[in-house]
Short mmCIF file of C-alpha atoms in Angstrom, two decimals:
data_model
loop_
_atom_site.label_atom_id
_atom_site.label_comp_id
_atom_site.label_asym_id
_atom_site.label_seq_id
_atom_site.Cartn_x
_atom_site.Cartn_y
_atom_site.Cartn_z
CA ALA A 1 -0.50 0.84 -16.65
CA GLN A 2 2.07 0.34 -13.94
CA LYS A 3 3.33 -3.02 -12.75
CA ILE A 4 5.52 -4.10 -9.84
CA THR A 5 7.22 -7.49 -9.72
CA GLN A 6 8.69 -9.01 -6.57
CA THR A 7 10.22 -12.37 -7.41
CA GLN A 8 11.07 -13.57 -3.91
CA PRO A 9 7.96 -14.90 -2.15
CA GLY A 10 9.99 -15.76 0.95
CA MET A 11 13.50 -15.32 2.32
CA PHE A 12 15.36 -16.66 5.33
CA VAL A 13 18.34 -14.61 6.54
CA GLN A 14 20.66 -14.90 9.51
CA GLU A 15 20.52 -12.10 12.05
CA LYS A 16 23.07 -9.31 11.47
CA GLU A 17 23.46 -10.15 7.78
CA ALA A 18 22.53 -7.65 5.07
CA VAL A 19 19.39 -8.38 3.07
CA THR A 20 18.44 -7.38 -0.46
CA LEU A 21 14.78 -7.56 -1.47
CA ASP A 22 14.24 -7.43 -5.21
CA CYS A 23 11.76 -5.19 -6.99
CA THR A 24 11.37 -4.47 -10.68
CA TYR A 25 8.81 -2.14 -12.16
CA ASP A 26 7.25 -1.25 -15.45
CA THR A 27 5.70 2.07 -16.41
CA SER A 28 5.43 4.39 -19.39
CA ASP A 29 5.46 7.45 -17.12
CA GLN A 30 8.53 9.67 -17.04
CA SER A 31 7.75 10.86 -13.53
CA TYR A 32 7.02 8.29 -10.85
CA GLY A 33 7.75 7.41 -7.26
CA LEU A 34 8.93 4.15 -5.76
CA PHE A 35 8.06 3.10 -2.22
CA TRP A 36 8.78 0.28 0.20
CA TYR A 37 6.43 -0.70 3.00
CA LYS A 38 6.83 -3.15 5.85
CA GLN A 39 3.90 -5.15 7.20
CA PRO A 40 4.61 -7.00 10.47
CA SER A 41 2.39 -9.79 11.69
CA SER A 42 0.24 -7.19 13.48
CA GLY A 43 -0.95 -6.05 10.07
CA GLU A 44 -0.21 -2.34 9.87
CA MET A 45 1.47 -0.87 6.80
CA ILE A 46 4.67 0.97 7.74
CA PHE A 47 6.36 3.28 5.24
CA LEU A 48 10.11 2.67 4.95
CA ILE A 49 11.64 4.60 2.09
CA TYR A 50 10.90 6.60 -1.06
CA GLN A 51 12.77 7.19 -4.33
CA GLY A 52 11.69 9.61 -7.01
CA SER A 53 12.35 8.83 -10.65
CA TYR A 54 14.41 11.99 -11.07
CA ASP A 55 16.44 11.50 -7.90
CA GLU A 56 20.05 10.87 -8.89
CA GLN A 57 21.17 9.58 -5.52
CA ASN A 58 19.90 6.38 -3.93
CA ALA A 59 17.58 7.03 -1.00
CA THR A 60 18.67 6.04 2.50
CA GLU A 61 16.75 5.96 5.78
CA GLY A 62 18.74 4.57 8.69
CA ARG A 63 19.40 0.87 8.01
CA TYR A 64 17.32 0.98 4.83
CA SER A 65 18.62 1.98 1.42
CA LEU A 66 17.05 1.77 -1.98
CA ASN A 67 19.27 0.57 -4.81
CA PHE A 68 17.71 2.44 -7.74
CA GLN A 69 18.79 1.36 -11.23
CA LYS A 70 16.62 3.31 -13.61
CA ALA A 71 17.84 1.72 -16.84
CA ARG A 72 17.09 -1.74 -15.43
CA LYS A 73 13.82 -0.54 -13.88
CA SER A 74 14.78 -1.97 -10.53
CA ALA A 75 14.33 -0.58 -7.02
CA ASN A 76 15.78 -3.10 -4.60
CA LEU A 77 15.54 -2.57 -0.85
CA VAL A 78 18.71 -3.19 1.15
CA ILE A 79 18.49 -3.72 4.90
CA SER A 80 21.85 -3.56 6.62
CA ALA A 81 22.62 -5.52 9.80
CA SER A 82 19.28 -7.32 9.95
CA GLN A 83 17.49 -7.71 13.27
CA LEU A 84 14.87 -10.18 14.50
CA GLY A 85 12.32 -7.35 14.40
CA ASP A 86 12.83 -7.04 10.65
CA SER A 87 10.84 -10.26 10.15
CA ALA A 88 7.75 -9.15 8.21
CA MET A 89 6.17 -8.86 4.77
CA TYR A 90 7.78 -6.23 2.56
CA PHE A 91 5.97 -4.57 -0.30
CA CYS A 92 7.39 -2.57 -3.16
CA ALA A 93 5.00 -0.02 -4.67
CA MET A 94 4.93 2.85 -7.15
CA ASP A 95 2.81 5.81 -8.12
CA SER A 96 2.71 8.21 -11.06
CA GLY A 97 4.08 11.04 -8.96
CA GLY A 98 0.93 13.12 -8.65
CA GLY A 99 -0.53 11.63 -5.49
CA ALA A 100 -3.99 11.21 -6.97
CA ASP A 101 -4.17 7.78 -8.57
CA GLY A 102 -2.78 5.78 -5.67
CA LEU A 103 -0.11 3.13 -5.35
CA THR A 104 0.41 -0.02 -7.37
CA PHE A 105 1.84 -2.81 -5.21
CA GLY A 106 3.88 -5.92 -5.80
CA LYS A 107 2.85 -9.21 -4.23
CA GLY A 108 5.35 -8.92 -1.43
CA THR A 109 8.29 -10.79 0.07
CA HIS A 110 8.00 -12.57 3.40
CA LEU A 111 11.30 -12.03 5.21
CA ILE A 112 12.21 -14.16 8.20
CA ILE A 113 15.29 -13.28 10.23
CA GLN A 114 16.79 -16.26 12.05
CA PRO A 115 18.87 -15.94 15.25
CA ASP B 1 -0.14 11.14 12.32
CA ALA B 2 -2.65 11.27 9.47
CA GLY B 3 -5.53 10.49 11.83
CA ILE B 4 -7.11 7.64 9.86
CA THR B 5 -9.72 5.48 11.54
CA GLN B 6 -11.34 2.47 9.95
CA SER B 7 -14.52 0.92 11.27
CA PRO B 8 -15.38 -1.75 12.02
CA ARG B 9 -12.04 -3.46 12.64
CA HIS B 10 -13.54 -6.90 12.21
CA LYS B 11 -16.82 -8.03 10.66
CA VAL B 12 -18.41 -11.35 9.81
CA THR B 13 -21.37 -11.19 7.47
CA GLU B 14 -23.50 -13.57 5.46
CA THR B 15 -23.43 -13.98 1.70
CA GLY B 16 -25.87 -11.66 -0.03
CA THR B 17 -26.04 -9.03 2.70
CA PRO B 18 -24.94 -5.42 2.16
CA VAL B 19 -21.87 -4.24 4.06
CA THR B 20 -20.45 -0.74 4.49
CA LEU B 21 -16.94 -0.04 5.71
CA ARG B 22 -16.04 3.44 6.91
CA CYS B 23 -12.81 5.37 6.67
CA HIS B 24 -12.60 8.58 8.67
CA GLN B 25 -9.75 11.09 8.56
CA THR B 26 -9.28 14.17 10.65
CA GLU B 27 -6.80 16.24 8.65
CA ASN B 28 -8.74 17.36 5.58
CA HIS B 29 -6.77 15.27 3.08
CA ARG B 30 -8.07 15.51 -0.45
CA TYR B 31 -7.09 12.08 -1.76
CA MET B 32 -8.42 8.86 -0.23
CA TYR B 33 -8.19 5.23 -1.31
CA TRP B 34 -9.63 1.79 -0.61
CA TYR B 35 -7.45 -1.30 -1.07
CA ARG B 36 -8.00 -4.97 -0.47
CA GLN B 37 -5.25 -7.36 0.60
CA ASP B 38 -5.33 -11.04 -0.20
CA PRO B 39 -2.60 -13.67 0.19
CA GLY B 40 -0.46 -13.85 -2.91
CA HIS B 41 -1.84 -10.61 -4.36
CA GLY B 42 -0.41 -7.80 -2.28
CA LEU B 43 -2.68 -4.75 -2.03
CA ARG B 44 -4.99 -3.93 -4.91
CA LEU B 45 -6.80 -0.64 -5.44
CA ILE B 46 -10.60 -0.83 -5.34
CA HIS B 47 -11.71 2.81 -5.61
CA TYR B 48 -10.23 6.19 -4.93
CA SER B 49 -11.43 9.74 -4.39
CA TYR B 50 -10.12 13.12 -5.48
CA GLY B 51 -12.51 15.00 -3.21
CA VAL B 52 -16.13 15.29 -2.15
CA LYS B 53 -18.40 13.46 -4.61
CA ASP B 54 -15.40 12.82 -6.90
CA THR B 55 -14.48 9.15 -7.11
CA ASP B 56 -13.02 6.73 -9.62
CA LYS B 57 -12.58 3.00 -10.10
CA GLY B 58 -9.41 1.11 -9.36
CA GLU B 59 -8.11 -2.24 -10.49
CA VAL B 60 -10.67 -4.44 -8.69
CA SER B 61 -13.85 -2.33 -8.45
CA ASP B 62 -16.46 -4.94 -9.50
CA GLY B 63 -18.93 -5.58 -6.69
CA TYR B 64 -17.96 -2.42 -4.78
CA SER B 65 -19.26 1.12 -4.64
CA VAL B 66 -18.00 4.15 -2.74
CA SER B 67 -19.28 7.46 -1.54
CA ARG B 68 -17.67 10.60 -0.25
CA SER B 69 -20.22 13.16 0.86
CA LYS B 70 -17.83 14.83 3.32
CA THR B 71 -14.07 15.35 3.06
CA GLU B 72 -13.45 13.34 6.20
CA ASP B 73 -15.42 10.19 5.33
CA PHE B 74 -14.90 7.68 2.53
CA LEU B 75 -17.35 4.78 2.58
CA LEU B 76 -16.91 1.44 0.83
CA THR B 77 -20.06 -0.60 0.20
CA LEU B 78 -20.43 -4.19 -0.83
CA GLU B 79 -23.96 -4.22 -2.20
CA SER B 80 -24.34 -8.00 -1.91
CA ALA B 81 -21.37 -9.61 -0.21
CA THR B 82 -19.84 -12.75 -1.71
CA SER B 83 -17.26 -15.15 -0.27
CA SER B 84 -14.70 -13.84 -2.77
CA GLN B 85 -14.87 -10.50 -0.98
CA THR B 86 -13.49 -12.02 2.22
CA SER B 87 -10.35 -9.95 2.64
CA VAL B 88 -8.55 -7.33 4.66
CA TYR B 89 -9.54 -3.84 3.56
CA PHE B 90 -7.23 -0.87 3.97
CA CYS B 91 -8.05 2.78 3.65
CA ALA B 92 -5.27 5.24 2.80
CA ILE B 93 -4.69 8.93 2.28
CA SER B 94 -1.98 10.75 0.38
CA GLU B 95 -0.45 14.05 1.36
CA LEU B 96 2.27 16.25 -0.07
CA GLN B 97 5.56 15.81 1.73
CA GLY B 98 8.15 18.47 2.40
CA SER B 99 10.40 16.99 -0.29
CA GLY B 100 7.71 17.59 -2.92
CA HIS B 101 6.41 14.07 -3.43
CA TYR B 102 3.19 12.50 -2.17
CA GLY B 103 3.38 10.10 0.76
CA TYR B 104 0.74 7.53 1.58
CA THR B 105 -0.51 6.60 5.03
CA PHE B 106 -2.70 3.60 5.72
CA GLY B 107 -5.38 2.88 8.28
CA SER B 108 -5.20 -0.17 10.51
CA GLY B 109 -7.40 -2.28 8.24
CA THR B 110 -10.78 -4.02 8.45
CA ARG B 111 -10.89 -7.81 8.38
CA LEU B 112 -14.09 -8.84 6.61
CA THR B 113 -15.27 -12.44 6.48
CA VAL B 114 -18.22 -13.40 4.28
CA VAL B 115 -19.74 -16.76 5.25
#
């Protein structure tokens, strides 16, 4: 069974600062994928970034990067130069790599960016 | 755009009544999923489908059934709704990305209240 742990229920960050959202995972699979989603107050689930278990380089997508430390089983999301619009719930998730069995989610981190 | 439509968007129903939520997709995706989202729990998988008439249970399947008689429609049924099933329900699909991994796209959600 897969498990995702997000230990920060809520975070307050000043605008323009960098933010790190923590995520640790547990799985017995050798092949897996790690995902981050953003959920603004409007409720939709927005895909941010993906990291495969065999990817040697950390994934980056614009202001988002994923700090992947395989030995520590961590997949932290880093948001550079935070903006007010980054205020939202953030979910870390993983799958077994095959696309069939779905995603396992963490409980989420509520990020609030302060001006 | 994965073309996912959930209906209804909002529903209030009474305890003990049957309820069916519909997920419709327009792009012939094989894999479909139903999740529920509750405060403090993130998203949890209810049921998923590998194709027409091919479904399986997820983490929180008790009290729910699903059907997929056509590729484009995945129905979630609460046979006898209870207050504990008050939640936001998300449908999702997965599709193979150009980089070789599966990506997941979510519908807009259905807010169900059982009174």
